[in-house]
Amino acid sequence: MLHDWEHRLGTRVVAVGFDTLHLGVAAPPVSEPDALLVSAERFAFCPDNVRQGRRPYTLTAYADRITGAHRWDFWWD
């Protein structure tokens, strides 16, 4: 997944922790359909971001939050 995001969205690993991953994103999704696709990919990669993130806990709301975001943070419990 990271390799694909690197090619499609220009992501780069900024930091890695025991249970965290932080990416810089050169070309984040900006359209609603693209953001919804990426939010589904991110959910498959790290469901905690959606299930334990901000309300509402839906892919559509998550897509709104990542639209245009140049920093992505992931964590696993």
Tab-separated table of N, CA and C in Angstrom:
chain	number	residue	atom	x	y	z
A	1	MET	N	0.822	-1.179	0.000
A	1	MET	CA	0.000	0.000	0.000
A	1	MET	C	0.876	1.256	0.000
A	2	LEU	N	1.899	1.258	0.835
A	2	LEU	CA	2.768	2.432	0.905
A	2	LEU	C	3.446	2.710	-0.439
A	3	HIS	N	3.863	1.663	-1.102
A	3	HIS	CA	4.510	1.815	-2.404
A	3	HIS	C	3.532	2.424	-3.420
A	4	ASP	N	2.318	1.946	-3.411
A	4	ASP	CA	1.304	2.471	-4.318
A	4	ASP	C	1.020	3.945	-4.018
A	5	TRP	N	0.855	4.299	-2.751
A	5	TRP	CA	0.616	5.699	-2.377
A	5	TRP	C	1.807	6.580	-2.768
A	6	GLU	N	3.000	6.034	-2.636
A	6	GLU	CA	4.184	6.806	-3.021
A	6	GLU	C	4.109	7.195	-4.497
A	7	HIS	N	3.735	6.245	-5.338
A	7	HIS	CA	3.665	6.521	-6.777
A	7	HIS	C	2.463	7.383	-7.149
A	8	ARG	N	1.328	7.122	-6.553
A	8	ARG	CA	0.101	7.853	-6.912
A	8	ARG	C	-0.008	9.222	-6.262
A	9	LEU	N	0.415	9.315	-4.992
A	9	LEU	CA	0.143	10.519	-4.213
A	9	LEU	C	1.395	11.235	-3.715
A	10	GLY	N	2.552	10.662	-4.013
A	10	GLY	CA	3.795	11.290	-3.591
A	10	GLY	C	4.036	11.226	-2.094
A	11	THR	N	3.600	10.145	-1.455
A	11	THR	CA	3.820	10.034	-0.010
A	11	THR	C	5.278	9.703	0.293
A	12	ARG	N	5.706	10.145	1.453
A	12	ARG	CA	7.044	9.841	1.972
A	12	ARG	C	6.920	9.571	3.463
A	13	VAL	N	7.642	8.582	3.937
A	13	VAL	CA	7.654	8.295	5.367
A	13	VAL	C	8.411	9.423	6.067
A	14	VAL	N	7.767	10.027	7.057
A	14	VAL	CA	8.368	11.109	7.826
A	14	VAL	C	8.890	10.571	9.157
A	15	ALA	N	8.119	9.679	9.786
A	15	ALA	CA	8.523	9.107	11.072
A	15	ALA	C	7.817	7.769	11.273
A	16	VAL	N	8.495	6.885	12.000
A	16	VAL	CA	7.944	5.582	12.347
A	16	VAL	C	8.180	5.360	13.823
A	17	GLY	N	7.139	4.935	14.527
A	17	GLY	CA	7.262	4.600	15.932
A	17	GLY	C	6.881	3.153	16.149
A	18	PHE	N	6.786	2.755	17.405
A	18	PHE	CA	6.428	1.374	17.746
A	18	PHE	C	5.073	1.000	17.160
A	19	ASP	N	4.108	1.910	17.259
A	19	ASP	CA	2.764	1.643	16.751
A	19	ASP	C	2.213	2.817	15.943
A	20	THR	N	3.097	3.605	15.368
A	20	THR	CA	2.681	4.773	14.601
A	20	THR	C	3.454	4.869	13.284
A	21	LEU	N	2.845	5.545	12.337
A	21	LEU	CA	3.473	5.832	11.055
A	21	LEU	C	2.998	7.215	10.632
A	22	HIS	N	3.929	8.070	10.216
A	22	HIS	CA	3.601	9.419	9.792
A	22	HIS	C	4.135	9.625	8.382
A	23	LEU	N	3.253	10.081	7.497
A	23	LEU	CA	3.606	10.280	6.101
A	23	LEU	C	3.409	11.737	5.707
A	24	GLY	N	4.292	12.230	4.857
A	24	GLY	CA	4.068	13.484	4.153
A	24	GLY	C	3.437	13.141	2.818
A	25	VAL	N	2.498	13.961	2.359
A	25	VAL	CA	1.755	13.666	1.137
A	25	VAL	C	1.864	14.850	0.178
A	26	ALA	N	2.557	14.656	-0.927
A	26	ALA	CA	2.765	15.733	-1.893
A	26	ALA	C	1.501	16.044	-2.686
A	27	ALA	N	0.720	15.035	-3.030
A	27	ALA	CA	-0.468	15.229	-3.868
A	27	ALA	C	-1.666	14.512	-3.255
A	28	PRO	N	-2.200	15.037	-2.155
A	28	PRO	CA	-3.333	14.379	-1.509
A	28	PRO	C	-4.579	14.434	-2.398
A	29	PRO	N	-5.537	13.550	-2.154
A	29	PRO	CA	-6.763	13.592	-2.948
A	29	PRO	C	-7.499	14.917	-2.701
A	30	VAL	N	-8.058	15.465	-3.770
A	30	VAL	CA	-8.775	16.737	-3.635
A	30	VAL	C	-10.233	16.632	-4.085
A	31	SER	N	-10.571	15.600	-4.833
A	31	SER	CA	-11.967	15.428	-5.246
A	31	SER	C	-12.642	14.436	-4.309
A	32	GLU	N	-13.945	14.543	-4.203
A	32	GLU	CA	-14.702	13.642	-3.326
A	32	GLU	C	-14.540	12.178	-3.716
A	33	PRO	N	-14.664	11.814	-5.003
A	33	PRO	CA	-14.486	10.395	-5.367
A	33	PRO	C	-13.083	9.868	-5.047
A	34	ASP	N	-12.055	10.669	-5.329
A	34	ASP	CA	-10.689	10.233	-5.028
A	34	ASP	C	-10.474	10.088	-3.529
A	35	ALA	N	-10.982	11.041	-2.768
A	35	ALA	CA	-10.817	10.989	-1.312
A	35	ALA	C	-11.554	9.792	-0.721
A	36	LEU	N	-12.711	9.457	-1.258
A	36	LEU	CA	-13.455	8.296	-0.761
A	36	LEU	C	-12.701	7.003	-1.052
A	37	LEU	N	-12.107	6.902	-2.232
A	37	LEU	CA	-11.292	5.728	-2.561
A	37	LEU	C	-10.102	5.615	-1.613
A	38	VAL	N	-9.396	6.712	-1.400
A	38	VAL	CA	-8.225	6.686	-0.522
A	38	VAL	C	-8.639	6.426	0.924
A	39	SER	N	-9.781	6.937	1.349
A	39	SER	CA	-10.224	6.670	2.724
A	39	SER	C	-10.497	5.180	2.910
A	40	ALA	N	-11.042	4.515	1.893
A	40	ALA	CA	-11.261	3.067	1.974
A	40	ALA	C	-9.931	2.320	2.034
A	41	GLU	N	-8.949	2.773	1.254
A	41	GLU	CA	-7.621	2.152	1.307
A	41	GLU	C	-6.988	2.357	2.680
A	42	ARG	N	-7.110	3.565	3.201
A	42	ARG	CA	-6.543	3.847	4.517
A	42	ARG	C	-7.240	3.034	5.600
A	43	PHE	N	-8.553	2.853	5.483
A	43	PHE	CA	-9.281	2.024	6.444
A	43	PHE	C	-8.787	0.587	6.401
A	44	ALA	N	-8.561	0.051	5.208
A	44	ALA	CA	-8.039	-1.317	5.081
A	44	ALA	C	-6.642	-1.423	5.683
A	45	PHE	N	-5.837	-0.384	5.534
A	45	PHE	CA	-4.465	-0.348	6.042
A	45	PHE	C	-4.432	-0.154	7.553
A	46	CYS	N	-5.321	0.694	8.064
A	46	CYS	CA	-5.311	1.036	9.486
A	46	CYS	C	-6.724	1.402	9.937
A	47	PRO	N	-7.540	0.421	10.300
A	47	PRO	CA	-8.921	0.708	10.687
A	47	PRO	C	-9.050	1.590	11.927
A	48	ASP	N	-8.030	1.607	12.788
A	48	ASP	CA	-8.095	2.423	14.002
A	48	ASP	C	-8.308	3.901	13.686
A	49	ASN	N	-7.768	4.382	12.578
A	49	ASN	CA	-7.927	5.798	12.223
A	49	ASN	C	-9.398	6.174	12.067
A	50	VAL	N	-10.206	5.265	11.541
A	50	VAL	CA	-11.632	5.545	11.363
A	50	VAL	C	-12.400	5.146	12.619
A	51	ARG	N	-12.197	3.942	13.105
A	51	ARG	CA	-12.979	3.418	14.234
A	51	ARG	C	-12.706	4.137	15.550
A	52	GLN	N	-11.502	4.691	15.704
A	52	GLN	CA	-11.153	5.354	16.956
A	52	GLN	C	-10.812	6.833	16.739
A	53	GLY	N	-11.069	7.329	15.555
A	53	GLY	CA	-10.770	8.723	15.235
A	53	GLY	C	-11.899	9.641	15.679
A	54	ARG	N	-12.103	10.691	14.916
A	54	ARG	CA	-13.156	11.658	15.229
A	54	ARG	C	-14.502	11.184	14.697
A	55	ARG	N	-15.550	11.584	15.369
A	55	ARG	CA	-16.914	11.271	14.926
A	55	ARG	C	-17.278	12.155	13.755
A	56	PRO	N	-18.151	11.726	12.910
A	56	PRO	CA	-18.738	10.393	12.821
A	56	PRO	C	-17.732	9.389	12.255
A	57	TYR	N	-17.895	8.154	12.640
A	57	TYR	CA	-16.960	7.095	12.264
A	57	TYR	C	-17.366	6.461	10.933
A	58	THR	N	-17.394	7.251	9.875
A	58	THR	CA	-17.770	6.759	8.547
A	58	THR	C	-16.652	7.055	7.558
A	59	LEU	N	-16.632	6.294	6.487
A	59	LEU	CA	-15.625	6.536	5.445
A	59	LEU	C	-15.853	7.884	4.766
A	60	THR	N	-17.092	8.279	4.629
A	60	THR	CA	-17.379	9.568	3.998
A	60	THR	C	-16.835	10.721	4.837
A	61	ALA	N	-17.055	10.673	6.143
A	61	ALA	CA	-16.528	11.720	7.028
A	61	ALA	C	-15.003	11.686	7.040
A	62	TYR	N	-14.446	10.482	7.041
A	62	TYR	CA	-12.986	10.341	7.006
A	62	TYR	C	-12.433	10.910	5.705
A	63	ALA	N	-13.113	10.654	4.601
A	63	ALA	CA	-12.687	11.197	3.302
A	63	ALA	C	-12.672	12.727	3.349
A	64	ASP	N	-13.670	13.318	3.971
A	64	ASP	CA	-13.694	14.786	4.101
A	64	ASP	C	-12.485	15.288	4.882
A	65	ARG	N	-12.093	14.550	5.922
A	65	ARG	CA	-10.968	14.978	6.757
A	65	ARG	C	-9.622	14.850	6.050
A	66	ILE	N	-9.483	13.900	5.133
A	66	ILE	CA	-8.180	13.714	4.473
A	66	ILE	C	-8.062	14.486	3.164
A	67	THR	N	-9.165	15.041	2.682
A	67	THR	CA	-9.123	15.803	1.441
A	67	THR	C	-8.160	16.983	1.589
A	68	GLY	N	-7.147	16.998	0.746
A	68	GLY	CA	-6.168	18.079	0.760
A	68	GLY	C	-5.144	18.023	1.884
A	69	ALA	N	-5.180	16.991	2.721
A	69	ALA	CA	-4.255	16.887	3.861
A	69	ALA	C	-2.870	16.447	3.395
A	70	HIS	N	-1.861	17.210	3.760
A	70	HIS	CA	-0.485	16.901	3.364
A	70	HIS	C	0.271	16.116	4.420
A	71	ARG	N	-0.394	15.748	5.487
A	71	ARG	CA	0.208	14.906	6.523
A	71	ARG	C	-0.805	13.839	6.908
A	72	TRP	N	-0.358	12.602	6.894
A	72	TRP	CA	-1.200	11.483	7.301
A	72	TRP	C	-0.553	10.792	8.480
A	73	ASP	N	-1.338	10.538	9.498
A	73	ASP	CA	-0.872	9.838	10.694
A	73	ASP	C	-1.667	8.552	10.858
A	74	PHE	N	-0.968	7.500	11.189
A	74	PHE	CA	-1.589	6.196	11.438
A	74	PHE	C	-1.150	5.690	12.796
A	75	TRP	N	-2.028	4.966	13.483
A	75	TRP	CA	-1.649	4.314	14.729
A	75	TRP	C	-2.402	3.006	14.861
A	76	TRP	N	-1.798	2.084	15.552
A	76	TRP	CA	-2.399	0.776	15.798
A	76	TRP	C	-2.346	0.494	17.282
A	77	ASP	N	-3.462	-0.008	17.816
A	77	ASP	CA	-3.515	-0.383	19.244
A	77	ASP	C	-3.191	-1.846	19.415
